[in-house]
Short mmCIF file of C-alpha atoms and ligand atoms in Angstrom, two decimals:
data_model
loop_
_atom_site.label_atom_id
_atom_site.label_comp_id
_atom_site.label_asym_id
_atom_site.label_seq_id
_atom_site.Cartn_x
_atom_site.Cartn_y
_atom_site.Cartn_z
CA MET A 1 1.34 -10.24 24.96
CA TYR A 2 1.90 -8.21 21.80
CA LYS A 3 4.46 -6.11 23.63
CA ASP A 4 7.04 -8.83 22.99
CA LYS A 5 6.28 -8.86 19.30
CA LYS A 6 8.06 -6.92 16.60
CA VAL A 7 5.91 -4.47 14.69
CA VAL A 8 4.78 -4.47 11.05
CA PHE A 9 3.06 -1.40 9.56
CA SER A 10 1.71 -0.70 6.10
CA GLY A 11 -0.86 1.56 4.48
CA VAL A 12 -2.94 1.95 1.35
CA GLN A 13 -4.42 5.20 0.06
CA PRO A 14 -8.21 5.17 -0.48
CA SER A 15 -7.66 7.27 -3.60
CA GLY A 16 -9.16 4.92 -6.16
CA GLN A 17 -10.42 1.38 -6.67
CA LEU A 18 -7.56 -0.93 -5.71
CA THR A 19 -5.76 -2.80 -8.48
CA ILE A 20 -4.07 -6.18 -8.72
CA GLY A 21 -0.82 -4.17 -8.34
CA ASN A 22 -1.90 -3.18 -4.83
CA TYR A 23 -2.97 -6.76 -4.19
CA LEU A 24 0.07 -8.64 -5.48
CA GLY A 25 2.65 -6.02 -4.48
CA ALA A 26 1.31 -5.40 -0.99
CA ILE A 27 -2.02 -6.55 0.52
CA LYS A 28 -1.68 -10.24 -0.39
CA ASN A 29 1.49 -10.35 1.71
CA PHE A 30 0.08 -8.59 4.75
CA ALA A 31 -1.63 -11.61 6.34
CA GLU A 32 1.62 -13.59 6.43
CA PHE A 33 2.85 -11.41 9.28
CA SER A 34 -0.26 -11.58 11.46
CA ASP A 35 0.79 -14.44 13.72
CA GLU A 36 4.35 -13.50 14.41
CA TYR A 37 4.19 -9.72 14.47
CA ARG A 38 2.07 -6.97 15.93
CA CYS A 39 0.53 -5.70 12.66
CA TYR A 40 -0.96 -2.30 11.93
CA TYR A 41 -2.67 -1.91 8.56
CA CYS A 42 -3.90 1.57 7.95
CA VAL A 43 -6.19 3.25 5.41
CA VAL A 44 -4.21 6.43 4.83
CA ASP A 45 -6.91 9.01 4.12
CA GLU A 46 -4.66 11.93 5.13
CA HIS A 47 -2.28 10.98 2.34
CA ALA A 48 -5.15 10.73 -0.13
CA ILE A 49 -6.07 14.43 0.18
CA THR A 50 -2.68 15.48 -1.22
CA VAL A 51 -4.56 15.02 -4.50
CA ARG A 52 -8.03 16.60 -4.72
CA GLN A 53 -10.72 14.05 -3.76
CA ASN A 54 -14.49 14.09 -3.95
CA PRO A 55 -15.47 13.97 -0.22
CA ALA A 56 -18.34 11.49 -0.63
CA GLU A 57 -16.16 9.22 -2.74
CA LEU A 58 -13.28 9.42 -0.29
CA ARG A 59 -15.61 8.35 2.53
CA ARG A 60 -16.96 5.43 0.49
CA ARG A 61 -13.46 4.31 -0.55
CA THR A 62 -12.23 4.45 3.02
CA TYR A 63 -14.86 1.88 4.00
CA GLU A 64 -14.16 -0.12 0.86
CA THR A 65 -10.42 -0.25 1.48
CA LEU A 66 -10.99 -1.44 5.02
CA ALA A 67 -13.46 -4.07 3.83
CA LEU A 68 -10.93 -5.18 1.21
CA TYR A 69 -8.27 -5.61 3.87
CA ILE A 70 -10.57 -8.05 5.64
CA ALA A 71 -11.71 -9.73 2.41
CA CYS A 72 -8.04 -10.28 1.49
CA GLY A 73 -7.59 -12.30 4.67
CA LEU A 74 -6.71 -9.80 7.40
CA ASP A 75 -8.46 -10.87 10.57
CA PRO A 76 -9.41 -7.81 12.68
CA GLU A 77 -8.79 -9.88 15.80
CA LYS A 78 -5.18 -10.47 14.82
CA ASN A 79 -4.36 -7.15 13.14
CA VAL A 80 -5.01 -3.54 14.01
CA LEU A 81 -7.04 -2.28 11.05
CA PHE A 82 -7.67 1.44 11.24
CA VAL A 83 -8.11 4.79 9.54
CA GLN A 84 -5.17 7.21 9.69
CA SER A 85 -7.16 10.38 10.46
CA HIS A 86 -8.67 8.68 13.53
CA VAL A 87 -5.30 8.72 15.29
CA SER A 88 -4.08 12.28 15.79
CA GLY A 89 -0.48 11.17 16.35
CA HIS A 90 0.06 10.68 12.62
CA ALA A 91 -0.47 14.35 11.74
CA GLU A 92 1.19 15.49 14.95
CA LEU A 93 4.36 13.45 14.43
CA GLY A 94 4.19 14.27 10.72
CA TRP A 95 4.58 17.97 11.56
CA ILE A 96 7.47 17.31 13.91
CA LEU A 97 9.25 15.15 11.32
CA ASP A 98 8.72 17.86 8.67
CA CYS A 99 11.21 19.85 10.74
CA TYR A 100 13.78 17.04 10.47
CA THR A 101 13.35 16.42 6.75
CA MET A 102 15.33 18.42 4.24
CA PHE A 103 13.91 20.33 1.29
CA GLY A 104 16.54 18.70 -0.94
CA GLU A 105 15.54 15.20 0.17
CA LEU A 106 11.88 15.82 -0.60
CA SER A 107 12.74 17.38 -3.97
CA ARG A 108 14.38 14.14 -5.06
CA MET A 109 11.30 11.95 -4.51
CA THR A 110 10.18 10.47 -7.82
CA GLN A 111 6.55 10.12 -6.66
CA PHE A 112 6.46 13.87 -5.97
CA LYS A 113 7.92 14.60 -9.41
CA ASP A 114 5.41 12.27 -11.13
CA LYS A 115 2.40 13.54 -9.21
CA SER A 116 3.33 17.20 -9.73
CA LYS A 117 3.49 16.56 -13.45
CA LYS A 118 0.02 14.99 -13.34
CA ASN A 119 -1.54 17.67 -11.10
CA THR A 120 -0.02 20.91 -12.40
CA ASP A 121 -2.92 22.96 -10.98
CA ASN A 122 -2.51 21.58 -7.44
CA ILE A 123 1.14 21.12 -6.46
CA ASN A 124 0.38 21.68 -2.78
CA ALA A 125 2.71 21.59 0.24
CA GLY A 126 1.15 18.31 1.44
CA LEU A 127 2.12 16.58 -1.79
CA PHE A 128 5.68 17.75 -1.19
CA THR A 129 5.92 16.74 2.48
CA TYR A 130 3.99 13.47 1.93
CA PRO A 131 7.06 11.28 2.69
CA ALA A 132 7.53 12.89 6.13
CA LEU A 133 3.93 11.98 7.01
CA MET A 134 4.59 8.47 5.73
CA ALA A 135 7.69 8.31 7.95
CA ALA A 136 5.49 9.40 10.88
CA ASP A 137 2.98 6.60 10.15
CA ILE A 138 5.77 4.07 10.39
CA LEU A 139 7.87 5.50 13.23
CA LEU A 140 4.86 6.21 15.47
CA TYR A 141 4.51 2.48 16.21
CA GLN A 142 8.25 1.62 16.44
CA THR A 143 7.89 -0.44 13.27
CA GLU A 144 10.53 -3.00 12.31
CA MET A 145 9.18 -4.01 8.93
CA VAL A 146 7.10 -2.40 6.20
CA PRO A 147 5.67 -4.63 3.44
CA VAL A 148 5.26 -2.52 0.28
CA GLY A 149 5.58 -2.67 -3.51
CA SER A 150 8.91 -1.59 -4.97
CA ASP A 151 7.59 1.88 -5.90
CA GLN A 152 7.67 2.78 -2.18
CA LYS A 153 11.33 1.89 -1.69
CA GLN A 154 12.55 5.48 -2.00
CA HIS A 155 10.04 6.68 0.61
CA LEU A 156 11.15 3.90 2.95
CA GLU A 157 14.79 4.92 2.57
CA LEU A 158 13.85 8.47 3.47
CA ALA A 159 11.92 7.24 6.54
CA ARG A 160 15.06 5.41 7.64
CA ASN A 161 17.17 8.53 7.14
CA ILE A 162 14.73 10.65 9.14
CA ALA A 163 14.71 8.08 11.98
CA GLU A 164 18.51 7.92 12.02
CA ARG A 165 18.83 11.70 11.95
CA PHE A 166 16.39 12.11 14.84
CA ASN A 167 18.09 9.35 16.84
CA GLY A 168 21.46 10.97 16.11
CA ILE A 169 20.32 14.28 17.60
CA TYR A 170 18.27 13.05 20.58
CA GLY A 171 19.48 9.51 21.29
CA GLU A 172 17.58 6.28 20.54
CA THR A 173 13.96 7.28 19.94
CA PHE A 174 12.76 5.37 16.88
CA VAL A 175 13.28 1.85 15.61
CA VAL A 176 14.82 2.18 12.13
CA PRO A 177 12.39 0.31 9.82
CA GLU A 178 13.24 -2.16 7.05
CA PRO A 179 11.24 -2.39 3.83
CA PHE A 180 9.85 -5.81 2.96
CA ILE A 181 9.60 -6.01 -0.81
CA ASN A 182 8.74 -9.22 -2.64
CA LYS A 183 11.67 -10.79 -4.43
CA THR A 184 9.34 -11.88 -7.24
CA PRO A 185 8.41 -9.59 -10.16
CA SER A 186 5.00 -8.97 -8.55
CA ALA A 187 6.64 -6.22 -6.45
CA ARG A 188 6.00 -4.07 -9.50
CA ILE A 189 2.99 -4.83 -11.68
CA MET A 190 2.91 -2.76 -14.84
CA SER A 191 0.07 -1.08 -16.75
CA LEU A 192 -1.68 -3.33 -19.27
CA ALA A 193 -1.86 -0.44 -21.74
CA GLU A 194 1.71 0.86 -21.31
CA PRO A 195 3.79 -1.96 -19.85
CA THR A 196 6.78 0.27 -19.10
CA LYS A 197 4.62 2.25 -16.61
CA LYS A 198 3.49 1.10 -13.16
CA MET A 199 -0.13 -0.03 -12.88
CA SER A 200 -1.78 2.75 -10.89
CA LYS A 201 -5.23 2.90 -9.27
CA SER A 202 -5.63 6.52 -10.42
CA ASP A 203 -4.98 5.74 -14.11
CA GLU A 204 -7.84 7.16 -16.18
CA ASN A 205 -7.50 4.52 -18.88
CA GLU A 206 -9.66 1.64 -17.61
CA ASN A 207 -7.87 -0.81 -19.91
CA ALA A 208 -4.58 -0.09 -18.11
CA THR A 209 -5.66 -1.51 -14.75
CA VAL A 210 -7.32 -4.63 -13.42
CA ARG A 211 -9.26 -3.85 -10.25
CA ILE A 212 -9.45 -6.38 -7.44
CA LEU A 213 -13.24 -6.04 -7.61
CA ASP A 214 -13.67 -6.31 -11.40
CA GLU A 215 -16.07 -9.08 -12.47
CA LYS A 216 -14.66 -12.12 -14.24
CA ASP A 217 -15.80 -11.10 -17.75
CA VAL A 218 -14.29 -7.62 -17.29
CA ILE A 219 -10.98 -9.09 -16.10
CA ILE A 220 -10.81 -11.44 -19.07
CA LYS A 221 -11.64 -8.64 -21.51
CA LYS A 222 -8.94 -6.39 -20.04
CA PHE A 223 -6.27 -9.09 -20.33
CA LYS A 224 -7.37 -9.81 -23.91
CA ARG A 225 -6.72 -6.15 -24.74
CA ALA A 226 -3.36 -6.03 -22.93
CA VAL A 227 -0.62 -4.48 -25.07
CA THR A 228 2.08 -6.98 -26.04
CA ASP A 229 4.52 -7.07 -28.98
CA SER A 230 4.33 -8.24 -32.55
CA GLY A 231 5.79 -11.68 -31.76
CA SER A 232 3.97 -14.80 -30.64
CA GLU A 233 6.31 -16.56 -28.20
CA VAL A 234 5.53 -16.51 -24.47
CA ARG A 235 9.07 -15.89 -23.29
CA ALA A 236 10.69 -13.46 -20.86
CA LEU A 237 13.02 -11.77 -23.33
CA ASP A 238 14.36 -8.21 -23.50
CA GLY A 239 11.87 -5.82 -25.07
CA LYS A 240 8.86 -8.05 -24.33
CA ASP A 241 7.67 -5.85 -21.44
CA GLY A 242 3.99 -6.64 -21.96
CA ILE A 243 4.53 -10.40 -21.99
CA ILE A 244 6.91 -10.26 -19.01
CA ASN A 245 4.26 -8.34 -17.06
CA LEU A 246 1.58 -10.93 -17.92
CA MET A 247 4.00 -13.69 -16.93
CA SER A 248 4.59 -11.95 -13.58
CA ILE A 249 0.86 -11.72 -12.97
CA TYR A 250 0.22 -15.32 -14.00
CA GLY A 251 3.16 -16.49 -11.89
CA ALA A 252 1.91 -14.57 -8.85
CA PHE A 253 -1.57 -16.07 -9.08
CA THR A 254 -0.49 -19.65 -9.85
CA GLY A 255 2.86 -19.92 -8.05
CA LYS A 256 4.55 -20.92 -11.33
CA SER A 257 8.07 -19.79 -12.27
CA PHE A 258 8.93 -18.09 -15.57
CA GLU A 259 10.51 -21.34 -16.87
CA GLU A 260 7.36 -23.31 -16.05
CA ILE A 261 5.20 -20.71 -17.77
CA GLU A 262 7.41 -20.70 -20.88
CA ARG A 263 7.14 -24.49 -21.05
CA GLU A 264 3.38 -24.49 -20.50
CA PHE A 265 2.74 -22.04 -23.36
CA GLU A 266 5.32 -23.26 -25.85
CA GLY A 267 3.80 -23.01 -29.33
CA ARG A 268 0.43 -21.76 -28.02
CA GLY A 269 0.47 -18.03 -28.93
CA TYR A 270 -0.58 -14.87 -27.08
CA GLY A 271 -4.36 -15.24 -27.34
CA ASP A 272 -4.37 -18.50 -25.47
CA PHE A 273 -1.91 -17.19 -22.88
CA LYS A 274 -3.90 -14.00 -22.21
CA LEU A 275 -7.07 -16.01 -21.63
CA CYS A 276 -5.30 -18.24 -19.09
CA VAL A 277 -3.87 -15.19 -17.26
CA GLY A 278 -7.36 -13.67 -17.12
CA GLU A 279 -8.91 -16.86 -15.80
CA ALA A 280 -6.23 -17.44 -13.17
CA CYS A 281 -6.60 -13.85 -11.95
CA ALA A 282 -10.42 -13.84 -11.94
CA ASP A 283 -10.65 -17.21 -10.18
CA ALA A 284 -8.12 -16.25 -7.50
CA LEU A 285 -9.98 -13.03 -6.80
CA ALA A 286 -13.52 -14.48 -6.83
CA PRO A 287 -13.58 -15.31 -3.08
CA VAL A 288 -12.21 -11.83 -2.26
CA ARG A 289 -15.02 -10.24 -4.29
CA GLU A 290 -17.67 -12.36 -2.57
CA GLU A 291 -16.40 -11.61 0.91
CA PHE A 292 -16.10 -7.92 0.06
CA LYS A 293 -19.76 -7.77 -0.99
CA ARG A 294 -20.84 -9.50 2.20
CA LEU A 295 -18.82 -7.09 4.36
CA MET A 296 -20.09 -3.97 2.60
CA ASN A 297 -23.60 -5.10 3.52
CA ASP A 298 -22.61 -5.29 7.16
CA LYS A 299 -21.80 -1.66 7.97
CA ALA A 300 -22.29 -2.23 11.70
CA TYR A 301 -19.49 -4.79 11.72
CA LEU A 302 -17.19 -2.49 9.73
CA GLU A 303 -17.92 0.37 12.16
CA ASP A 304 -16.99 -1.92 15.06
CA VAL A 305 -13.71 -2.89 13.41
CA ILE A 306 -12.93 0.77 12.70
CA ALA A 307 -13.68 1.83 16.28
CA LYS A 308 -11.65 -0.98 17.81
CA GLY A 309 -8.71 -0.31 15.44
CA ALA A 310 -8.74 3.43 16.18
CA MET A 311 -8.75 2.79 19.92
CA GLU A 312 -5.89 0.32 19.84
CA ALA A 313 -3.74 2.31 17.43
CA TYR A 314 -4.35 5.51 19.41
CA ARG A 315 -3.42 3.83 22.69
CA ASP A 316 -0.28 2.29 21.18
CA SER A 317 0.79 5.61 19.62
CA LEU A 318 0.84 7.53 22.89
CA LYS A 319 4.16 6.20 24.15
CA THR A 320 6.16 7.28 21.10
CA MET A 321 4.31 10.59 20.97
CA SER A 322 5.11 11.50 24.55
CA LYS A 323 8.74 10.41 24.14
CA VAL A 324 9.13 12.56 21.02
CA ARG A 325 7.46 15.59 22.60
CA ARG A 326 9.82 15.38 25.55
CA LYS A 327 12.92 14.93 23.37
CA VAL A 328 12.25 17.95 21.16
CA GLY A 329 11.56 20.15 24.19
CA PHE A 330 7.78 20.56 24.31
CA ILE A 331 6.43 21.02 27.83
CA GLU A 332 4.05 18.49 29.34
CA LYS A 333 0.49 18.63 28.00
CA PRO A 334 -2.03 19.88 30.57
CA ARG A 335 -4.66 17.31 31.52
CA PHE A 336 -8.27 18.31 30.92
P1 TYM B 401 -0.49 3.14 -2.55
O1 TYM B 401 -1.84 3.42 -1.99
O2 TYM B 401 -0.12 3.83 -3.83
O3 TYM B 401 -0.31 1.59 -2.80
C1 TYM B 401 -0.56 0.65 -1.77
C2 TYM B 401 0.47 -0.47 -1.84
O4 TYM B 401 0.42 -1.10 -3.13
C3 TYM B 401 1.71 -1.13 -3.71
N1 TYM B 401 1.57 -0.96 -5.17
C4 TYM B 401 2.07 -1.80 -6.08
N2 TYM B 401 2.78 -2.94 -5.97
C5 TYM B 401 3.12 -3.59 -7.11
N3 TYM B 401 2.79 -3.15 -8.35
C6 TYM B 401 2.08 -2.01 -8.52
N4 TYM B 401 1.74 -1.59 -9.73
C7 TYM B 401 1.69 -1.28 -7.34
N5 TYM B 401 0.98 -0.14 -7.14
C8 TYM B 401 0.92 0.04 -5.81
C9 TYM B 401 2.45 0.06 -3.10
O5 TYM B 401 3.84 -0.11 -3.16
C10 TYM B 401 1.92 0.04 -1.68
O6 TYM B 401 2.63 -0.88 -0.90
N6 TYM B 401 2.63 5.93 0.18
C11 TYM B 401 1.88 4.68 0.16
C12 TYM B 401 0.88 4.54 1.28
C13 TYM B 401 1.46 4.72 2.64
C14 TYM B 401 2.28 3.79 3.33
C15 TYM B 401 2.55 4.38 4.60
C16 TYM B 401 2.78 2.54 3.00
C17 TYM B 401 1.27 5.78 3.46
N7 TYM B 401 1.92 5.60 4.66
C18 TYM B 401 3.34 3.73 5.53
C19 TYM B 401 3.58 1.89 3.96
C20 TYM B 401 3.86 2.48 5.22
C21 TYM B 401 1.12 4.62 -1.16
O7 TYM B 401 0.91 5.60 -1.82
O8 TYM B 401 0.61 3.40 -1.45
#
């Protein structure tokens, strides 16, 4: 039945505790596609090792990210939830696409530039070719649409260029994917400590991020400490980056527009506003936290989901893989 459906693919790195940026920019939107599309949601552990990880922590976070997918509403019966390194086609196609991706293109990637600045002692080749592996993730399943936050737009454009280049050389091989980025400001949630910087799960300053799994009191405390400006009006005006970010977060959790928020907080000051943002966020995430805890206590169920996801994704990847192998001129694989 799914063969008639268009494909959606997205991934999250298990490289830290997920933030409300990951939630509002990406994961919260994933479930909307489950009925109409064939959806693959992947925990991209191969991407995570482009930055040095503690192995035990990486393993734990891989389970946690998968459990969070489910806790955020992704039904394993309706979506293929799986771990990237369980399907060999990702690395295999990643290598092939490396050979169709230009050094100049990779050098222009802002994520590479940012991460090399942060990890000066480990600017490895994987960090550089990361976007070709990401293209492989997407193209392996003939994906039409990729829901992501706006920080991934440049990588998506590169994936499209790689697909078009490959198709140009060998004839139609890959579907050229489209990014799906929220039109609302939640496509880019900013740091609470430095509101001109993206909120990032690997930020070392705990006050900069709100984690999906933070307890209510922690969430409220973090919003209380959020950096704003010296004014007192809750309005989306130039230069009020901190307030605009809090308005985006409040709007995303309550469904209210900027105008509605401005009206609601007229004459009420920042303290009051921050408390309401904290409460809206904590209350919206409470059921996710509860469900997450329940799932983490049911390892057998998670293992079942992981095994089923790996099997389905592997099976579905074979067609593209064999097509690509043939097109580039590899001889048939021996059967053993
Ligand atoms: P990652 O793990 O950094 O983030 C996962 C998703 O969360 C979004 N996101 C944000 N959205 C709004 N505001 C923020 N502050 C914020 N921070 C993160 C990201 O845009 C992303 O959608 N390269 C990807 C993972 C990946 C992938 C893929 C995604 C690997 N292969 C194939 C899509 C398709 C990444 O590092 O995401």
